[in-house]
Amino acid sequence: MGIGFDVFKANVGWSLADSLMGSVSNAIEKNAAESAARAQEEKEQSDKNDMLKTLVFMVGNNIALDRAGKKSIASVLSTVYDENISLFSIEDKIDAAYSELKSANLKQFFSGIAAINTDREQTCFMYVVIMILYIQLSDEKLALPVHAYNLSLIKKFFAINRSELSQCYTALGEKLGKDIDDVADVFEDLTSEESIKKIEAENPTLVHDEQKTALPERSVSKSPKDEVEECYKSTVHGTDAELSERFFLADTNPKKVLAAVNAYAKNCKGEEILALYDDSTFCNGKVGFLLSNKKLYVCNSFEKPQEIELASVDVVSEIPKTLLINVSGVKINTSMAACINKSYKGLLCDFLKKVIPLAMQVEVAK
């Protein structure tokens, strides 16, 4: 401390000086310990936020993030961090991350997750957690194409290599009490290039285009309903006139729409009805499907009516060697269209694929 400290000791005494210096030293050590604790707490909070954002992507990308999905995220975080994390305490963060996911390019969304580039162990840990989450969400069937597709994107964006994947499968096998090779086979098959190409071909609405940073801009002069109408016109243009009687925009045939509403779409009150397909034998509108801006109402002959929330639709595909279309597990019969022309099943399927994302953007007319 030099001469200044010697004068200080001579003036106040050795014991008092040592006591004061000891207090200063303790204060410095305490401050350092508190700073380290704060840094550790901030890192743990950052890890939790990274995990939460990743789980939001896995649960909410391409599909609606409903309350059940949010509860799953809270449950997984509670398991990972061995503490009770209630949905109430993190719902705002989940909503904020979901909003960011919907408005940002996926690369931008993931760039905010530090663990991707800075902590490979944490990255692998997140991948294992995601696999566990998918097993929980799908009752160990892992059946939804959107799950496998998003898992492949995570693998891609996290740049997980073979040795790291091996660690993930080992950890998951131990967690589930299953053979590690069996676990690896399941997830490798789900996310293989061949599997993903098939999923992309059958579910074009899932496909991630790296060249697009946001949804394409819509012309100011066109409303979503206008685009639905344009899509319909481009779909049925040049087809059989009889098909136009069975497949039409709701505004053009209110009588049949009313028949469909009374027969199988009674819950569409307050919704904007957009289109209808009539698969009834006598063309009375009581069988087929009705599309609103909220739901797809389906009624096949001799079956109970069914409703599908548009926000939950993840699959629209033709079922080979049948007259059926699969919409998220609900089968739609198109036999009357096929009586006119067998290719019309594909036409109806393509229409639903294109229009469902637009239909959800249509506002109810006042």
GROMACS .gro file of C-alpha atoms in nm:
model
  366
    1MET     CA    1   0.000   0.000   0.000
    2GLY     CA    2   0.309   0.232   0.023
    3ILE     CA    3   0.376   0.525   0.255
    4GLY     CA    4   0.014   0.628   0.265
    5PHE     CA    5  -0.088   0.299   0.424
    6ASP     CA    6   0.195   0.316   0.685
    7VAL     CA    7   0.081   0.664   0.792
    8PHE     CA    8  -0.277   0.532   0.804
    9LYS     CA    9  -0.169   0.244   1.036
   10ALA     CA   10   0.033   0.478   1.260
   11ASN     CA   11  -0.263   0.707   1.301
   12VAL     CA   12  -0.539   0.448   1.365
   13GLY     CA   13  -0.343   0.159   1.509
   14TRP     CA   14  -0.239  -0.179   1.377
   15SER     CA   15  -0.535  -0.381   1.499
   16LEU     CA   16  -0.794  -0.138   1.374
   17ALA     CA   17  -0.620  -0.112   1.037
   18ASP     CA   18  -0.609  -0.490   1.000
   19SER     CA   19  -0.972  -0.512   1.101
   20LEU     CA   20  -1.072  -0.253   0.844
   21MET     CA   21  -0.867  -0.420   0.574
   22GLY     CA   22  -1.023  -0.755   0.665
   23SER     CA   23  -1.368  -0.605   0.629
   24VAL     CA   24  -1.277  -0.461   0.288
   25SER     CA   25  -1.137  -0.799   0.178
   26ASN     CA   26  -1.452  -0.980   0.298
   27ALA     CA   27  -1.669  -0.728   0.118
   28ILE     CA   28  -1.475  -0.783  -0.204
   29GLU     CA   29  -1.506  -1.161  -0.171
   30LYS     CA   30  -1.877  -1.134  -0.091
   31ASN     CA   31  -1.934  -0.906  -0.389
   32ALA     CA   32  -1.746  -1.150  -0.615
   33ALA     CA   33  -1.952  -1.442  -0.483
   34GLU     CA   34  -2.276  -1.249  -0.535
   35SER     CA   35  -2.169  -1.153  -0.889
   36ALA     CA   36  -2.087  -1.517  -0.967
   37ALA     CA   37  -2.422  -1.627  -0.826
   38ARG     CA   38  -2.603  -1.365  -1.035
   39ALA     CA   39  -2.414  -1.472  -1.347
   40GLN     CA   40  -2.504  -1.836  -1.281
   41GLU     CA   41  -2.867  -1.742  -1.221
   42GLU     CA   42  -2.874  -1.539  -1.543
   43LYS     CA   43  -2.723  -1.831  -1.737
   44GLU     CA   44  -2.979  -2.072  -1.593
   45GLN     CA   45  -3.259  -1.831  -1.683
   46SER     CA   46  -3.112  -1.793  -2.033
   47ASP     CA   47  -3.101  -2.175  -2.068
   48LYS     CA   48  -3.465  -2.197  -1.961
   49ASN     CA   49  -3.563  -1.933  -2.215
   50ASP     CA   50  -3.367  -2.119  -2.485
   51MET     CA   51  -3.543  -2.442  -2.393
   52LEU     CA   52  -3.882  -2.271  -2.383
   53LYS     CA   53  -3.834  -2.114  -2.728
   54THR     CA   54  -3.720  -2.448  -2.871
   55LEU     CA   55  -4.020  -2.627  -2.725
   56VAL     CA   56  -4.250  -2.355  -2.859
   57PHE     CA   57  -4.107  -2.421  -3.205
   58MET     CA   58  -4.150  -2.796  -3.175
   59VAL     CA   59  -4.509  -2.772  -3.047
   60GLY     CA   60  -4.625  -2.465  -3.239
   61ASN     CA   61  -4.453  -2.462  -3.577
   62ASN     CA   62  -4.705  -2.539  -3.855
   63ILE     CA   63  -4.974  -2.622  -3.599
   64ALA     CA   64  -5.181  -2.422  -3.353
   65LEU     CA   65  -5.029  -2.377  -3.009
   66ASP     CA   66  -5.335  -2.443  -2.795
   67ARG     CA   67  -5.361  -2.462  -2.417
   68ALA     CA   68  -5.279  -2.834  -2.413
   69GLY     CA   69  -4.957  -2.762  -2.603
   70LYS     CA   70  -4.868  -2.483  -2.359
   71LYS     CA   71  -4.926  -2.715  -2.064
   72SER     CA   72  -4.696  -2.972  -2.226
   73ILE     CA   73  -4.421  -2.710  -2.250
   74ALA     CA   74  -4.462  -2.616  -1.883
   75SER     CA   75  -4.462  -2.983  -1.785
   76VAL     CA   76  -4.141  -3.059  -1.978
   77LEU     CA   77  -3.963  -2.755  -1.833
   78SER     CA   78  -4.067  -2.866  -1.484
   79THR     CA   79  -3.922  -3.211  -1.550
   80VAL     CA   80  -3.600  -3.078  -1.698
   81TYR     CA   81  -3.527  -2.833  -1.419
   82ASP     CA   82  -3.675  -3.041  -1.136
   83GLU     CA   83  -3.902  -2.763  -1.013
   84ASN     CA   84  -4.266  -2.676  -1.044
   85ILE     CA   85  -4.297  -2.435  -1.336
   86SER     CA   86  -4.664  -2.344  -1.374
   87LEU     CA   87  -4.819  -2.243  -1.702
   88PHE     CA   88  -4.943  -1.926  -1.533
   89SER     CA   89  -4.585  -1.818  -1.461
   90ILE     CA   90  -4.456  -1.861  -1.817
   91GLU     CA   91  -4.761  -1.822  -2.043
   92ASP     CA   92  -4.663  -1.467  -2.141
   93LYS     CA   93  -4.317  -1.590  -2.244
   94ILE     CA   94  -4.470  -1.875  -2.444
   95ASP     CA   95  -4.705  -1.636  -2.624
   96ALA     CA   96  -4.418  -1.395  -2.694
   97ALA     CA   97  -4.200  -1.674  -2.837
   98TYR     CA   98  -4.491  -1.805  -3.046
   99SER     CA   99  -4.554  -1.455  -3.183
  100GLU     CA  100  -4.184  -1.422  -3.269
  101LEU     CA  101  -4.187  -1.763  -3.439
  102LYS     CA  102  -4.482  -1.664  -3.659
  103SER     CA  103  -4.333  -1.330  -3.762
  104ALA     CA  104  -3.962  -1.413  -3.801
  105ASN     CA  105  -3.758  -1.625  -4.038
  106LEU     CA  106  -3.670  -1.956  -3.871
  107LYS     CA  107  -3.298  -1.877  -3.885
  108GLN     CA  108  -3.366  -1.547  -3.712
  109PHE     CA  109  -3.579  -1.723  -3.454
  110PHE     CA  110  -3.308  -1.977  -3.377
  111SER     CA  111  -3.026  -1.722  -3.378
  112GLY     CA  112  -3.154  -1.602  -3.042
  113ILE     CA  113  -3.102  -1.945  -2.886
  114ALA     CA  114  -2.743  -1.925  -2.761
  115ALA     CA  115  -2.705  -2.295  -2.686
  116ILE     CA  116  -2.707  -2.377  -3.058
  117ASN     CA  117  -2.360  -2.235  -3.103
  118THR     CA  118  -2.212  -2.206  -2.756
  119ASP     CA  119  -2.300  -2.519  -2.563
  120ARG     CA  120  -2.315  -2.847  -2.754
  121GLU     CA  121  -2.400  -3.049  -2.445
  122GLN     CA  122  -2.700  -2.825  -2.382
  123THR     CA  123  -2.795  -2.853  -2.749
  124CYS     CA  124  -2.801  -3.233  -2.730
  125PHE     CA  125  -2.990  -3.213  -2.403
  126MET     CA  126  -3.259  -3.004  -2.572
  127TYR     CA  127  -3.285  -3.251  -2.859
  128VAL     CA  128  -3.339  -3.538  -2.615
  129VAL     CA  129  -3.605  -3.338  -2.432
  130ILE     CA  130  -3.779  -3.267  -2.763
  131MET     CA  131  -3.788  -3.637  -2.849
  132ILE     CA  132  -3.936  -3.712  -2.506
  133LEU     CA  133  -4.192  -3.436  -2.556
  134TYR     CA  134  -4.299  -3.580  -2.891
  135ILE     CA  135  -4.343  -3.921  -2.742
  136GLN     CA  136  -4.564  -3.766  -2.472
  137LEU     CA  137  -4.764  -3.563  -2.724
  138SER     CA  138  -4.826  -3.857  -2.955
  139ASP     CA  139  -4.868  -4.140  -2.704
  140GLU     CA  140  -4.543  -4.301  -2.824
  141LYS     CA  141  -4.676  -4.335  -3.180
  142LEU     CA  142  -4.491  -4.035  -3.326
  143ALA     CA  143  -4.750  -4.042  -3.602
  144LEU     CA  144  -4.787  -3.678  -3.700
  145PRO     CA  145  -4.584  -3.575  -4.006
  146VAL     CA  146  -4.540  -3.227  -3.859
  147HIS     CA  147  -4.352  -3.379  -3.564
  148ALA     CA  148  -4.104  -3.564  -3.781
  149TYR     CA  149  -4.062  -3.265  -4.012
  150ASN     CA  150  -3.993  -3.022  -3.726
  151LEU     CA  151  -3.756  -3.271  -3.567
  152SER     CA  152  -3.558  -3.276  -3.892
  153LEU     CA  153  -3.546  -2.896  -3.892
  154ILE     CA  154  -3.414  -2.895  -3.535
  155LYS     CA  155  -3.146  -3.144  -3.637
  156LYS     CA  156  -3.058  -2.918  -3.926
  157PHE     CA  157  -3.060  -2.585  -3.742
  158PHE     CA  158  -2.876  -2.728  -3.440
  159ALA     CA  159  -2.625  -2.893  -3.676
  160ILE     CA  160  -2.623  -3.204  -3.459
  161ASN     CA  161  -2.353  -3.447  -3.576
  162ARG     CA  162  -2.351  -3.828  -3.565
  163SER     CA  163  -2.161  -3.861  -3.239
  164GLU     CA  164  -2.394  -3.614  -3.071
  165LEU     CA  165  -2.698  -3.798  -3.206
  166SER     CA  166  -2.554  -4.116  -3.061
  167GLN     CA  167  -2.540  -3.947  -2.720
  168CYS     CA  168  -2.900  -3.834  -2.761
  169TYR     CA  169  -3.027  -4.183  -2.849
  170THR     CA  170  -2.832  -4.332  -2.559
  171ALA     CA  171  -2.983  -4.081  -2.316
  172LEU     CA  172  -3.333  -4.137  -2.452
  173GLY     CA  173  -3.297  -4.516  -2.444
  174GLU     CA  174  -3.191  -4.502  -2.079
  175LYS     CA  175  -3.476  -4.263  -1.998
  176LEU     CA  176  -3.736  -4.492  -2.159
  177GLY     CA  177  -3.574  -4.819  -2.060
  178LYS     CA  178  -3.556  -4.927  -2.424
  179ASP     CA  179  -3.284  -5.068  -2.646
  180ILE     CA  180  -3.067  -4.780  -2.772
  181ASP     CA  181  -3.042  -4.922  -3.125
  182ASP     CA  182  -3.423  -4.949  -3.144
  183VAL     CA  183  -3.459  -4.587  -3.034
  184ALA     CA  184  -3.199  -4.478  -3.290
  185ASP     CA  185  -3.373  -4.674  -3.569
  186VAL     CA  186  -3.710  -4.509  -3.494
  187PHE     CA  187  -3.581  -4.152  -3.496
  188GLU     CA  188  -3.337  -4.201  -3.783
  189ASP     CA  189  -3.621  -4.341  -3.994
  190LEU     CA  190  -3.852  -4.054  -3.896
  191THR     CA  191  -3.599  -3.786  -3.994
  192SER     CA  192  -3.434  -3.958  -4.290
  193GLU     CA  193  -3.404  -3.767  -4.617
  194GLU     CA  194  -3.642  -4.010  -4.788
  195SER     CA  195  -3.902  -3.972  -4.512
  196ILE     CA  196  -3.882  -3.592  -4.513
  197LYS     CA  197  -3.916  -3.576  -4.893
  198LYS     CA  198  -4.228  -3.791  -4.870
  199ILE     CA  199  -4.371  -3.570  -4.596
  200GLU     CA  200  -4.299  -3.256  -4.800
  201ALA     CA  201  -4.465  -3.406  -5.107
  202GLU     CA  202  -4.779  -3.505  -4.915
  203ASN     CA  203  -4.794  -3.193  -4.693
  204PRO     CA  204  -4.677  -2.889  -4.891
  205THR     CA  205  -4.809  -2.650  -4.624
  206LEU     CA  206  -4.535  -2.776  -4.390
  207VAL     CA  207  -4.246  -2.705  -4.623
  208HIS     CA  208  -3.991  -2.455  -4.494
  209ASP     CA  209  -3.847  -2.230  -4.764
  210GLU     CA  210  -3.520  -2.074  -4.653
  211GLN     CA  211  -3.552  -1.806  -4.920
  212LYS     CA  212  -3.863  -1.666  -4.757
  213THR     CA  213  -3.827  -1.455  -4.444
  214ALA     CA  214  -4.200  -1.405  -4.405
  215LEU     CA  215  -4.530  -1.483  -4.571
  216PRO     CA  216  -4.553  -1.343  -4.924
  217GLU     CA  217  -4.702  -0.998  -4.936
  218ARG     CA  218  -5.062  -0.991  -5.046
  219SER     CA  219  -5.186  -0.729  -5.287
  220VAL     CA  220  -5.363  -0.454  -5.100
  221SER     CA  221  -5.661  -0.485  -5.334
  222LYS     CA  222  -5.716  -0.854  -5.251
  223SER     CA  223  -5.870  -0.979  -4.931
  224PRO     CA  224  -5.820  -1.338  -4.810
  225LYS     CA  225  -6.178  -1.410  -4.919
  226ASP     CA  226  -6.098  -1.277  -5.267
  227GLU     CA  227  -5.805  -1.517  -5.281
  228VAL     CA  228  -6.028  -1.807  -5.177
  229GLU     CA  229  -6.261  -1.719  -5.462
  230GLU     CA  230  -5.971  -1.696  -5.708
  231CYS     CA  231  -5.842  -2.032  -5.592
  232TYR     CA  232  -6.186  -2.185  -5.645
  233LYS     CA  233  -6.215  -2.037  -5.993
  234SER     CA  234  -5.872  -2.160  -6.094
  235THR     CA  235  -5.957  -2.504  -5.954
  236VAL     CA  236  -6.290  -2.562  -6.128
  237HIS     CA  237  -6.221  -2.364  -6.446
  238GLY     CA  238  -6.282  -2.586  -6.748
  239THR     CA  239  -6.415  -2.878  -6.544
  240ASP     CA  240  -6.752  -3.050  -6.578
  241ALA     CA  241  -7.063  -2.835  -6.516
  242GLU     CA  242  -7.202  -3.104  -6.285
  243LEU     CA  243  -6.902  -3.063  -6.058
  244SER     CA  244  -6.987  -2.692  -6.025
  245GLU     CA  245  -7.328  -2.798  -5.892
  246ARG     CA  246  -7.164  -3.011  -5.627
  247PHE     CA  247  -6.862  -2.795  -5.548
  248PHE     CA  248  -6.925  -2.422  -5.517
  249LEU     CA  249  -6.861  -2.101  -5.325
  250ALA     CA  250  -7.110  -2.052  -5.043
  251ASP     CA  251  -7.237  -1.715  -5.170
  252THR     CA  252  -7.354  -1.870  -5.497
  253ASN     CA  253  -7.595  -2.125  -5.348
  254PRO     CA  254  -7.733  -2.016  -5.007
  255LYS     CA  255  -8.015  -2.273  -5.022
  256LYS     CA  256  -7.776  -2.567  -5.026
  257VAL     CA  257  -7.556  -2.403  -4.765
  258LEU     CA  258  -7.856  -2.379  -4.534
  259ALA     CA  259  -7.933  -2.748  -4.595
  260ALA     CA  260  -7.573  -2.841  -4.505
  261VAL     CA  261  -7.579  -2.622  -4.193
  262ASN     CA  262  -7.903  -2.782  -4.072
  263ALA     CA  263  -7.780  -3.134  -4.156
  264TYR     CA  264  -7.426  -3.141  -4.021
  265ALA     CA  265  -7.277  -2.794  -3.958
  266LYS     CA  266  -7.504  -2.657  -3.689
  267ASN     CA  267  -7.208  -2.521  -3.490
  268CYS     CA  268  -7.094  -2.278  -3.757
  269LYS     CA  269  -7.291  -1.985  -3.612
  270GLY     CA  270  -7.082  -1.667  -3.618
  271GLU     CA  271  -6.840  -1.807  -3.878
  272GLU     CA  272  -6.788  -1.699  -4.239
  273ILE     CA  273  -6.896  -1.987  -4.465
  274LEU     CA  274  -6.676  -2.002  -4.775
  275ALA     CA  275  -6.732  -2.316  -4.982
  276LEU     CA  276  -6.928  -2.638  -4.994
  277TYR     CA  277  -6.892  -2.978  -5.159
  278ASP     CA  278  -7.210  -3.185  -5.197
  279ASP     CA  279  -7.152  -3.562  -5.206
  280SER     CA  280  -7.517  -3.659  -5.158
  281THR     CA  281  -7.685  -3.899  -5.401
  282PHE     CA  282  -7.972  -3.660  -5.479
  283CYS     CA  283  -7.762  -3.344  -5.467
  284ASN     CA  284  -7.949  -3.204  -5.164
  285GLY     CA  285  -7.646  -3.065  -4.980
  286LYS     CA  286  -7.685  -3.285  -4.673
  287VAL     CA  287  -7.366  -3.488  -4.728
  288GLY     CA  288  -7.014  -3.367  -4.810
  289PHE     CA  289  -6.805  -3.093  -4.653
  290LEU     CA  290  -6.857  -2.727  -4.564
  291LEU     CA  291  -6.560  -2.492  -4.521
  292SER     CA  292  -6.580  -2.188  -4.293
  293ASN     CA  293  -6.308  -1.952  -4.174
  294LYS     CA  294  -6.277  -2.154  -3.852
  295LYS     CA  295  -6.360  -2.518  -3.927
  296LEU     CA  296  -6.407  -2.785  -4.188
  297TYR     CA  297  -6.738  -2.964  -4.131
  298VAL     CA  298  -6.755  -3.316  -4.276
  299CYS     CA  299  -7.045  -3.555  -4.317
  300ASN     CA  300  -7.010  -3.879  -4.512
  301SER     CA  301  -7.307  -4.098  -4.600
  302PHE     CA  302  -7.427  -4.312  -4.306
  303GLU     CA  303  -7.164  -4.158  -4.072
  304LYS     CA  304  -7.177  -3.908  -3.788
  305PRO     CA  305  -7.079  -3.549  -3.876
  306GLN     CA  306  -6.730  -3.437  -3.777
  307GLU     CA  307  -6.564  -3.098  -3.724
  308ILE     CA  308  -6.198  -3.008  -3.778
  309GLU     CA  309  -6.044  -2.687  -3.642
  310LEU     CA  310  -5.855  -2.532  -3.935
  311ALA     CA  311  -5.576  -2.422  -3.700
  312SER     CA  312  -5.513  -2.787  -3.610
  313VAL     CA  313  -5.489  -2.918  -3.969
  314ASP     CA  314  -5.146  -3.065  -4.041
  315VAL     CA  315  -5.226  -3.319  -4.315
  316VAL     CA  316  -5.431  -3.292  -4.633
  317SER     CA  317  -5.371  -3.584  -4.869
  318GLU     CA  318  -5.536  -3.831  -5.102
  319ILE     CA  319  -5.569  -4.187  -4.975
  320PRO     CA  320  -5.436  -4.416  -5.251
  321LYS     CA  321  -5.674  -4.660  -5.420
  322THR     CA  322  -5.980  -4.507  -5.248
  323LEU     CA  323  -6.222  -4.221  -5.310
  324LEU     CA  324  -6.120  -4.062  -4.979
  325ILE     CA  325  -5.926  -3.753  -4.875
  326ASN     CA  326  -5.747  -3.751  -4.540
  327VAL     CA  327  -5.761  -3.426  -4.343
  328SER     CA  328  -5.578  -3.472  -4.012
  329GLY     CA  329  -5.717  -3.821  -3.966
  330VAL     CA  330  -6.073  -3.740  -4.080
  331LYS     CA  331  -6.174  -3.917  -4.402
  332ILE     CA  332  -6.378  -3.725  -4.661
  333ASN     CA  333  -6.570  -3.928  -4.919
  334THR     CA  334  -6.563  -3.785  -5.274
  335SER     CA  335  -6.746  -4.068  -5.450
  336MET     CA  336  -6.998  -3.846  -5.633
  337ALA     CA  337  -6.720  -3.626  -5.775
  338ALA     CA  338  -6.536  -3.942  -5.880
  339CYS     CA  339  -6.850  -4.059  -6.061
  340ILE     CA  340  -6.807  -3.755  -6.285
  341ASN     CA  341  -6.430  -3.786  -6.320
  342LYS     CA  342  -6.193  -3.986  -6.101
  343SER     CA  343  -5.935  -3.705  -6.111
  344TYR     CA  344  -6.174  -3.471  -5.928
  345LYS     CA  345  -6.078  -3.624  -5.594
  346GLY     CA  346  -5.732  -3.479  -5.648
  347LEU     CA  347  -5.885  -3.146  -5.748
  348LEU     CA  348  -6.081  -3.126  -5.422
  349CYS     CA  349  -5.772  -3.228  -5.224
  350ASP     CA  350  -5.557  -2.960  -5.390
  351PHE     CA  351  -5.825  -2.699  -5.324
  352LEU     CA  352  -5.830  -2.776  -4.951
  353LYS     CA  353  -5.449  -2.767  -4.931
  354LYS     CA  354  -5.436  -2.422  -5.088
  355VAL     CA  355  -5.743  -2.270  -4.928
  356ILE     CA  356  -5.726  -2.374  -4.562
  357PRO     CA  357  -5.437  -2.134  -4.481
  358LEU     CA  358  -5.629  -1.854  -4.658
  359ALA     CA  359  -5.961  -1.941  -4.493
  360MET     CA  360  -5.815  -1.886  -4.145
  361GLN     CA  361  -5.735  -1.525  -4.242
  362VAL     CA  362  -6.092  -1.443  -4.352
  363GLU     CA  363  -6.278  -1.214  -4.115
  364VAL     CA  364  -6.650  -1.253  -4.052
  365ALA     CA  365  -6.853  -1.016  -4.269
  366LYS     CA  366  -7.047  -0.757  -4.068
   0.00000   0.00000   0.00000
